[in-house]
Short mmCIF file of C-alpha atoms in Angstrom, two decimals:
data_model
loop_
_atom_site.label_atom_id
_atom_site.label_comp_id
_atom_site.label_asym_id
_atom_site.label_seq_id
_atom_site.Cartn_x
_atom_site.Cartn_y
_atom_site.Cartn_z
CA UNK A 16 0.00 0.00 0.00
CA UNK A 17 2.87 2.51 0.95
CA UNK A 18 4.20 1.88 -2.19
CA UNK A 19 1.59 1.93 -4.79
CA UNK A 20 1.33 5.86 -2.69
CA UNK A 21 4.88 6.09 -3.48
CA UNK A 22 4.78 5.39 -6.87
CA UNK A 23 1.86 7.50 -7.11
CA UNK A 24 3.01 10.48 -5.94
CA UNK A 25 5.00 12.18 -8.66
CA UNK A 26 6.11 15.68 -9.58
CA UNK A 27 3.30 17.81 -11.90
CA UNK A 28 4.11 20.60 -13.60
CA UNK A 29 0.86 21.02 -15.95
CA UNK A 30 -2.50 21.23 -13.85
CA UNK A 31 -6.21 21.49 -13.73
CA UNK A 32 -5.74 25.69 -13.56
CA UNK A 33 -9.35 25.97 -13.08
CA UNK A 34 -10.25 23.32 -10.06
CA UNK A 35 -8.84 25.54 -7.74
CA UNK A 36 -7.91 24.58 -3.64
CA UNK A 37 -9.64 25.09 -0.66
CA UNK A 38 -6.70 26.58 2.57
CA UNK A 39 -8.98 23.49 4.12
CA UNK A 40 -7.23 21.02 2.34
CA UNK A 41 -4.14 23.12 2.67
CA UNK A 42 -3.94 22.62 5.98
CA UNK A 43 -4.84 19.48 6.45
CA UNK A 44 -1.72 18.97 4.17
CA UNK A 45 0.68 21.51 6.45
CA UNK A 46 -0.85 19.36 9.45
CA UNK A 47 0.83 15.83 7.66
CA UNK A 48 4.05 18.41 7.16
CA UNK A 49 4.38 19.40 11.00
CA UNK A 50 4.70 15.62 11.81
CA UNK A 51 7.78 14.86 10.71
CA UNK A 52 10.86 14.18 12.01
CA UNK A 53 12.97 17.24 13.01
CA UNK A 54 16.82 17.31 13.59
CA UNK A 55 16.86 18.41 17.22
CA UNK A 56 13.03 18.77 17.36
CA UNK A 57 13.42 22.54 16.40
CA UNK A 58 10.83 22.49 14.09
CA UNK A 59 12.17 25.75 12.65
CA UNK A 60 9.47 25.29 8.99
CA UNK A 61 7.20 27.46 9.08
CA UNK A 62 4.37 27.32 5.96
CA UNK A 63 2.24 30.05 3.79
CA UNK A 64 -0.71 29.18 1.89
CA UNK A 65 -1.55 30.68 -1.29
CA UNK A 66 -4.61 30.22 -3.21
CA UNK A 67 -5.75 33.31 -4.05
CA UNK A 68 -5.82 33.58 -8.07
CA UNK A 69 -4.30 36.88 -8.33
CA UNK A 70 -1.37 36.53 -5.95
CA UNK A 71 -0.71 32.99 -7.91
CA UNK A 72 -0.49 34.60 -11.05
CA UNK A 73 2.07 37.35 -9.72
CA UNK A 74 4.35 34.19 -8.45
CA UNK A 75 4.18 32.22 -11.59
CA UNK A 76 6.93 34.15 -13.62
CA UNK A 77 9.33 34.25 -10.88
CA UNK A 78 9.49 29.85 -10.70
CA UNK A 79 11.61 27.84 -12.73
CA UNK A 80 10.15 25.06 -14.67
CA UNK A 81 12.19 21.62 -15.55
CA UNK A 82 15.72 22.45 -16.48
CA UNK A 83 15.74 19.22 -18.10
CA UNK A 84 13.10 20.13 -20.67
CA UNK A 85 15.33 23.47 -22.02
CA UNK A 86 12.61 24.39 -24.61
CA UNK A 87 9.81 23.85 -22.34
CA UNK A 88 8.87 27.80 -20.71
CA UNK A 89 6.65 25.95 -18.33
CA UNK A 90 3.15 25.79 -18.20
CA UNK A 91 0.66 27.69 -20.34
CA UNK A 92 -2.85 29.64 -19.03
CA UNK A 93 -4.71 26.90 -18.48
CA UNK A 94 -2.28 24.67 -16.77
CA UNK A 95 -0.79 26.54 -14.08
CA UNK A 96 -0.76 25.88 -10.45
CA UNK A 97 -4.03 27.12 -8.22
CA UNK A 98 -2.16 27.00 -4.79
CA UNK A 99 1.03 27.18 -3.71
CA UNK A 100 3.12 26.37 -0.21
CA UNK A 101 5.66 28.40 0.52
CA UNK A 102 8.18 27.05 2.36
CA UNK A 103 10.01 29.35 4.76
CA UNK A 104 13.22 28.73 7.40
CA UNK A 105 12.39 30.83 10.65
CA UNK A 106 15.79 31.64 12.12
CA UNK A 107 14.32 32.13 15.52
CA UNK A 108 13.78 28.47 16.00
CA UNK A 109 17.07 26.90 13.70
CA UNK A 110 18.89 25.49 16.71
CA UNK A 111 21.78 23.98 14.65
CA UNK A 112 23.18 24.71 10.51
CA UNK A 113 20.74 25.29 8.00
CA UNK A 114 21.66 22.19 6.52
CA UNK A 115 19.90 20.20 8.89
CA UNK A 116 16.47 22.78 8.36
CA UNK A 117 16.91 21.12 4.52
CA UNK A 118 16.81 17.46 5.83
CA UNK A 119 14.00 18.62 7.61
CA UNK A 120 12.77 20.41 4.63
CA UNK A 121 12.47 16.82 2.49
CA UNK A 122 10.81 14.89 5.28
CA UNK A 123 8.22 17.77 5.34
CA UNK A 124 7.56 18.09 1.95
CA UNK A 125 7.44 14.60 1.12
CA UNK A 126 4.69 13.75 3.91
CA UNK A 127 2.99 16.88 2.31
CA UNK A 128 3.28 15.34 -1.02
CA UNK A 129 2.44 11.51 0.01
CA UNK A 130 -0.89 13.24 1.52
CA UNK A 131 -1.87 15.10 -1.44
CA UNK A 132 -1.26 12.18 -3.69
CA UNK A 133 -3.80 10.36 -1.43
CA UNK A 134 -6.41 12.82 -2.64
CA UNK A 135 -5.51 12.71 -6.05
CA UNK A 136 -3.73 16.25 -5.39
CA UNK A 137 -0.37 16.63 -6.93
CA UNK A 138 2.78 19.02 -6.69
CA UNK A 139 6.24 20.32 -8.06
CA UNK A 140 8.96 21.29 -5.81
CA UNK A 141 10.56 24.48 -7.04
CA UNK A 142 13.78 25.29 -6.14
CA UNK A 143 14.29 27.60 -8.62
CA UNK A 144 12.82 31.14 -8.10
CA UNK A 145 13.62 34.85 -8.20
CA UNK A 146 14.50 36.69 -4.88
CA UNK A 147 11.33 39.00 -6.02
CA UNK A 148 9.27 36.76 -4.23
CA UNK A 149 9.88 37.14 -0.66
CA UNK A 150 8.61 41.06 -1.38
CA UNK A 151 5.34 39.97 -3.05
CA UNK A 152 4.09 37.77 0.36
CA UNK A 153 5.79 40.72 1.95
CA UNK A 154 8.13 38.03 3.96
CA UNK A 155 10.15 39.66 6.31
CA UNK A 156 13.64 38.65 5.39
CA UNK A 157 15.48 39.30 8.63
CA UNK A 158 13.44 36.03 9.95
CA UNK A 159 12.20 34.44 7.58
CA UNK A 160 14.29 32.57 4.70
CA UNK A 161 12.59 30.99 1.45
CA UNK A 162 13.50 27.86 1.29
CA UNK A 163 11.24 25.73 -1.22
CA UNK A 164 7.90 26.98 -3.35
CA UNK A 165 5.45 23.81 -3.70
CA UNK A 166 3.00 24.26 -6.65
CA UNK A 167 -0.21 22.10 -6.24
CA UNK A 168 -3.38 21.31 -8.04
CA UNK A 169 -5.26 18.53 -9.48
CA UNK A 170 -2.70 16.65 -12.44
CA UNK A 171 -3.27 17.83 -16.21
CA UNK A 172 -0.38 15.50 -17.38
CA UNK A 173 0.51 11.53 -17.30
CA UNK A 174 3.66 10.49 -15.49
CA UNK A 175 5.69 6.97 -16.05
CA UNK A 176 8.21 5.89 -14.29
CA UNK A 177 10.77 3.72 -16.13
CA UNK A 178 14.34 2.18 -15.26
CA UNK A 179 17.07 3.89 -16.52
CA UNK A 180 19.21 2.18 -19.26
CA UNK A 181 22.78 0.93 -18.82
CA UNK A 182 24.23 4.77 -19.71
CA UNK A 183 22.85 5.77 -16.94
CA UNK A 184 21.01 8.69 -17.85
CA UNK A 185 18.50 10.54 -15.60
CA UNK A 186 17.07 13.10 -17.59
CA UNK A 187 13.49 12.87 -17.26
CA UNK A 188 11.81 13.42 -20.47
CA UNK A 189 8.51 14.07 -22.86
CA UNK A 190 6.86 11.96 -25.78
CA UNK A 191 4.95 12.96 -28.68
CA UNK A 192 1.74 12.45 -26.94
CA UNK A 193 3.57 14.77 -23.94
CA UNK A 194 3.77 11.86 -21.44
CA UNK A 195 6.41 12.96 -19.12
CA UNK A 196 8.78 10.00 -18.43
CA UNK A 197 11.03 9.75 -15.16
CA UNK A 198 14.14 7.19 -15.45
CA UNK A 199 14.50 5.59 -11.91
CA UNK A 200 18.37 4.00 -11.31
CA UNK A 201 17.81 0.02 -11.17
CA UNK A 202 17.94 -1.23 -7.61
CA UNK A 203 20.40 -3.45 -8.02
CA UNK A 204 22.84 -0.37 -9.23
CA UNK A 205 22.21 1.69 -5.53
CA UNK A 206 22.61 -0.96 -3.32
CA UNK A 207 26.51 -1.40 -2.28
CA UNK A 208 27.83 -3.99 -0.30
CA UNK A 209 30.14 -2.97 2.61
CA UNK A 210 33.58 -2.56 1.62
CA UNK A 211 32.79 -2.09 -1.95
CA UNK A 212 34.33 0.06 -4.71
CA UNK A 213 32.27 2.58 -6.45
CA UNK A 214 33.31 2.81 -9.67
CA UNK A 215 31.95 5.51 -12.56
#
């Protein structure tokens, strides 16, 4: 079961523009966030909800979409995201490095995700965005750090997963008929033995 949610729960980057989000379901999705695990039990996430149209459409331009896809500008009216999570770092409560706020930042995100998939919600990760940002949700900067922009909705695209071939590439990809295909690394090539070599 955990892993047909697994499975399930893949990055989106075209959606259902006009079936918009309830903060509701939001939060019920924060709530699945706040219950992870926490280097030190600092807890030092803190989460803002976006689903007002207007605001979404002044965020859009400042994301990065797929820098696999290099022709791709990201998605068109129609297809873009009708919530967001913004992901913010409050210094206040980071007891240790900031690296351990980004291990932090993955378990989060990921229960986030694994819950949306659940309701046949999906998301994108976006690491990429412009500094601009922080003065649109009028963040204040000497606390609070942007750390991650999650893009949610209901899924206007088909994703595969597929094993990756013996050269090893990654790059996740799009068909004619603009399935997006992931590669996944065999199992048998990320499991090492103790003691072993790693070669390539």
């Amino acid at each position: 079961m955990i892993r047909e949610l697994i499975v399930k729960t893949r990055t989106i980057r075209r959606f259902k523009e006009d079936e918009g989000l309830d903060e509701t379901v939001l939060r019920e999705l924060i709530d699945l966030a706040r219950l992870g695990g926490s280097a030190r039990n600092s807890q030092p996430l803190r989460y803002m909800m976006v689903t007002d149209r207007q605001l979404g459409a002044r965020i859009f331009p400042h994301l990065g979409w797929a820098g696999y896809l290099v022709d791709w500008p990201g998605p068109a009216e129609g297809e873009r995201p009708p919530a967001y999570v913004i992901c913010l770092l409050d210094r206040h409560c980071c007891q240790g490095p900031e690296s351990e706020a980004l291990v932090d930042l993955g378990i989060a995100t990921q229960n986030l995700l694994l819950g949306a998939a659940a309701r046949d919600i999906y998301g994108c990760r976006i690491g990429s965005f412009a500094p601009d940002i922080s003065g649109l949700l009028q963040i204040d900067g000497s606390r609070y750090k942007l750390l991650l922009v999650i893009a949610l909705g209901r899924a206007a695209e088909e994703v595969v997963l597929e094993e990756a071939g013996p050269d090893g590439d990654i790059r996740y990809w799009r068909d004619r008929q603009q399935v997006h295909h992931v590669p996944k690394r065999p199992l048998a090539d990320i499991i090492i033995a103790p003691g072993s070599r790693l070669s390539g």
